[in-house]
Coordinates of C-alpha atoms and ligand atoms in Angstrom, one line a residue:
M197 CA -29.1 1.0 -28.8
K198 CA -31.5 -0.1 -26.5
L199 CA -30.1 -3.4 -24.0
Y200 CA -32.8 -5.6 -22.7
H201 CA -31.6 -5.1 -19.1
N202 CA -32.5 -6.0 -14.9
P203 CA -29.6 -6.7 -12.6
R204 CA -30.2 -9.4 -11.4
S205 CA -29.4 -10.8 -15.3
R206 CA -25.9 -11.8 -17.8
S207 CA -27.2 -8.6 -19.0
T208 CA -25.0 -7.0 -16.4
R209 CA -22.1 -7.7 -18.2
P210 CA -22.7 -5.7 -21.6
N211 CA -24.2 -2.8 -19.1
W212 CA -20.8 -2.8 -17.6
L213 CA -19.1 -2.6 -21.1
L214 CA -21.6 0.1 -21.8
E215 CA -20.1 2.0 -20.0
E216 CA -15.9 0.9 -20.6
I217 CA -17.2 2.5 -24.6
G218 CA -18.7 5.9 -23.3
L219 CA -20.9 4.1 -25.9
D220 CA -25.1 5.8 -24.5
A221 CA -26.9 3.2 -25.1
E222 CA -30.9 3.1 -23.9
R223 CA -31.9 0.5 -21.6
V224 CA -35.2 -1.1 -21.8
S225 CA -35.9 -2.9 -18.2
I226 CA -37.3 -5.9 -17.7
D227 CA -38.8 -6.8 -14.7
F228 CA -39.0 -10.8 -13.9
A229 CA -41.6 -10.7 -11.5
K230 CA -44.1 -9.2 -14.0
G231 CA -42.5 -11.9 -16.2
E232 CA -41.8 -9.5 -18.9
Q233 CA -39.1 -11.2 -20.4
K234 CA -41.9 -13.2 -22.0
S235 CA -44.0 -10.5 -22.9
P236 CA -45.2 -11.1 -26.3
E237 CA -42.6 -7.7 -27.5
Y238 CA -39.9 -9.2 -26.1
L239 CA -40.4 -13.0 -27.3
A240 CA -40.2 -10.7 -30.6
I241 CA -36.7 -9.8 -29.3
N242 CA -35.6 -13.1 -27.6
P243 CA -37.9 -16.2 -28.4
L244 CA -36.3 -17.7 -25.4
G245 CA -37.3 -14.7 -23.2
Q246 CA -33.8 -14.3 -21.8
L247 CA -32.0 -11.2 -21.1
P248 CA -30.4 -9.9 -22.4
A249 CA -30.3 -8.7 -25.6
F250 CA -29.4 -6.1 -27.5
T251 CA -30.1 -3.7 -31.1
E252 CA -28.2 -1.4 -32.6
G253 CA -30.5 0.0 -35.7
E254 CA -31.4 -3.4 -37.9
A255 CA -29.6 -5.9 -36.1
T256 CA -30.4 -7.7 -33.2
I257 CA -28.4 -10.1 -30.9
T258 CA -28.9 -12.2 -27.8
E259 CA -26.2 -13.8 -25.5
S260 CA -24.2 -11.9 -23.3
L261 CA -21.0 -12.9 -25.2
A262 CA -22.3 -12.5 -28.4
I263 CA -23.3 -9.1 -27.8
C264 CA -19.8 -8.5 -25.5
L265 CA -18.0 -9.2 -28.8
Y266 CA -20.2 -7.2 -31.1
L267 CA -19.7 -4.1 -29.0
A268 CA -15.8 -4.6 -28.5
D269 CA -15.5 -5.2 -31.7
V270 CA -17.2 -2.7 -33.8
H271 CA -17.5 0.0 -30.9
G272 CA -14.5 -0.7 -29.0
P273 CA -11.7 -1.9 -30.5
H274 CA -9.5 -0.7 -27.2
L275 CA -10.9 -3.1 -25.7
V276 CA -9.4 -6.2 -27.8
P277 CA -5.9 -6.7 -28.6
P278 CA -4.6 -6.4 -32.2
P279 CA -4.1 -9.2 -34.2
G280 CA -2.2 -12.1 -33.3
P281 CA -0.8 -14.6 -30.4
G282 CA -2.7 -11.7 -27.9
R283 CA -6.0 -12.9 -29.2
A284 CA -5.3 -16.7 -28.2
S285 CA -5.8 -15.3 -24.5
Y286 CA -8.8 -13.2 -25.8
Y287 CA -10.5 -15.4 -26.6
R288 CA -10.3 -18.2 -24.1
W289 CA -10.8 -15.8 -20.9
M290 CA -14.2 -14.3 -22.8
V291 CA -15.0 -18.4 -23.6
Y292 CA -14.8 -19.4 -20.6
P293 CA -17.5 -17.9 -18.4
V294 CA -19.4 -20.0 -20.7
G295 CA -17.8 -22.8 -21.5
T296 CA -16.0 -24.0 -18.2
L297 CA -17.2 -21.4 -15.1
E298 CA -21.0 -21.8 -15.5
P299 CA -21.9 -25.2 -16.5
R300 CA -19.8 -25.6 -12.9
A301 CA -21.5 -23.6 -11.3
M302 CA -25.4 -25.4 -12.5
E303 CA -23.8 -28.5 -11.3
V304 CA -22.4 -27.2 -8.1
F305 CA -26.3 -25.5 -8.0
H306 CA -27.7 -28.2 -8.8
H307 CA -26.5 -31.0 -6.4
K308 CA -26.6 -28.1 -3.9
A309 CA -30.4 -28.4 -4.9
G310 CA -30.7 -32.2 -5.2
G311 CA -29.1 -33.0 -1.9
D312 CA -26.2 -35.4 -2.6
A313 CA -23.2 -34.3 -1.0
E314 CA -20.9 -36.4 -2.5
K315 CA -22.2 -35.5 -5.8
L316 CA -22.1 -31.9 -4.7
A317 CA -18.1 -31.9 -3.0
E318 CA -17.6 -33.7 -6.3
A319 CA -18.5 -30.6 -8.4
K320 CA -17.6 -28.0 -6.2
A321 CA -14.5 -29.7 -6.4
K322 CA -14.7 -28.9 -10.5
L323 CA -15.4 -25.4 -10.2
D324 CA -13.2 -24.2 -7.1
A325 CA -10.1 -26.2 -9.7
S326 CA -11.7 -24.3 -12.8
V327 CA -11.2 -20.3 -10.7
E328 CA -8.3 -21.5 -9.8
V329 CA -7.4 -22.1 -14.1
V330 CA -7.7 -18.9 -13.8
A331 CA -5.5 -17.5 -11.2
D332 CA -2.7 -19.5 -12.0
A333 CA -2.6 -18.4 -15.1
F334 CA -2.7 -15.0 -14.0
G335 CA 0.5 -13.0 -14.6
E336 CA 2.2 -9.5 -13.7
G337 CA -1.5 -7.7 -14.2
P338 CA -2.7 -5.0 -13.2
W339 CA -5.2 -7.4 -16.1
V340 CA -6.3 -10.4 -17.4
L341 CA -4.2 -9.8 -20.6
G342 CA -1.9 -7.8 -18.6
E343 CA -0.9 -4.1 -19.4
Q344 CA -4.2 -3.4 -21.2
F345 CA -7.9 -3.9 -19.9
T346 CA -9.6 -5.9 -23.0
T347 CA -13.6 -6.7 -22.9
A348 CA -11.8 -10.3 -21.0
D349 CA -12.2 -9.1 -18.2
V350 CA -15.5 -7.8 -18.4
M351 CA -17.0 -11.5 -19.1
L352 CA -14.4 -13.1 -16.5
G353 CA -14.4 -10.4 -14.2
S354 CA -18.5 -9.8 -13.8
T355 CA -18.6 -13.9 -14.1
L356 CA -16.0 -14.4 -11.0
M357 CA -17.7 -11.5 -8.6
W358 CA -21.0 -13.2 -9.4
L359 CA -20.1 -16.6 -7.9
S360 CA -18.0 -14.8 -5.1
M361 CA -21.2 -12.8 -4.8
M362 CA -23.6 -16.3 -4.2
G363 CA -20.6 -17.5 -2.0
Q364 CA -20.6 -20.3 -4.3
I365 CA -16.4 -19.4 -4.8
E366 CA -13.5 -18.4 -2.2
L367 CA -11.4 -15.8 -4.8
P368 CA -7.9 -16.3 -4.7
P369 CA -5.8 -13.4 -3.5
V370 CA -4.3 -12.8 -7.0
L371 CA -7.6 -12.3 -8.1
Q372 CA -8.8 -10.1 -5.9
G373 CA -6.8 -8.2 -6.1
W374 CA -7.7 -7.9 -9.6
V375 CA -11.7 -7.2 -8.4
G376 CA -10.4 -5.1 -6.4
R377 CA -9.3 -3.1 -8.5
I378 CA -12.5 -3.5 -11.5
M379 CA -13.9 -2.3 -8.4
Q380 CA -12.5 1.4 -8.7
R381 CA -12.5 1.2 -12.6
P382 CA -15.4 4.6 -13.0
A383 CA -17.1 2.0 -16.0
W384 CA -17.6 -0.5 -13.3
Q385 CA -19.2 2.1 -10.6
R386 CA -21.4 3.6 -12.8
A387 CA -22.5 0.2 -13.8
F388 CA -22.7 -2.0 -11.2
A389 CA -22.7 0.8 -7.5
A390 CA -25.3 3.7 -9.3
S391 CA -27.7 1.7 -11.4
G392 CA -27.5 -1.9 -9.2
G393 CA -26.1 -3.7 -11.9
Ligands
GSH676 N1 -26.3 -18.0 -22.0 C1 -28.1 -16.2 -21.9 C2 -28.1 -17.4 -20.9 C3 -29.3 -16.3 -20.6 C4 -30.0 -16.4 -19.5 O1 -30.1 -17.4 -18.8 N2 -30.2 -15.3 -18.9 C5 -30.9 -15.2 -17.9 C6 -30.8 -14.9 -16.9 S1 -29.4 -14.2 -16.7 C7 -32.9 -14.6 -17.9 O2 -33.3 -14.4 -18.2 N3 -33.4 -16.2 -17.6 C8 -35.4 -15.9 -16.7 C9 -35.5 -17.1 -17.8 O3 -35.8 -17.3 -18.0 O4 -37.3 -16.5 -17.6 C10 -26.3 -15.9 -21.8 O5 -25.3 -15.5 -21.3 O6 -27.5 -14.3 -22.7

């Protein structure tokens, strides 16, 4: 198993998940400064020249969400709710980062660069509203789906923590508490604190 990784990229998601599952996968470091993501060797793995990519035997997977879905399904069933209604929220929060949070955050980045204050304020309000939706839906915890820590905590947690670190959002108190619990997880600490992501 190999994860093509750079701590300043979305490969931090599967990198953390590998630690949660306890899988021994080789991390292949891809240096953006050297343009290694566009090397012929790497383009053969991901023709888009982007991270992350993951290989296991003959299987090659790109897209951070797809890699996380694959790892959880195949290697980490304890990080997925059992089939049934519990899967509804699981799928929702797995997809929400790439389907809603990232596009809205990109709009903010775009309008920051563009310098249109009105459009920037609109984009920021939309992003904030989408964070509020997570906060409003967060129940008793301690995790997104309640008692069970799942891969949805990894997808959603890594995204919200990244946006907050970049100063794009302010986390409501209920989400701050959850992030505090995430940061105490040994797997998170191994993935982020020790290896820089
Ligand atoms: N939808 C993709 C996005 C991949 C992506 O944008 N990767 C960025 C880093 S987070 C990248 O490799 N950028 C370098 C480049 O495009 O040259 C995913 O979630 O995996």
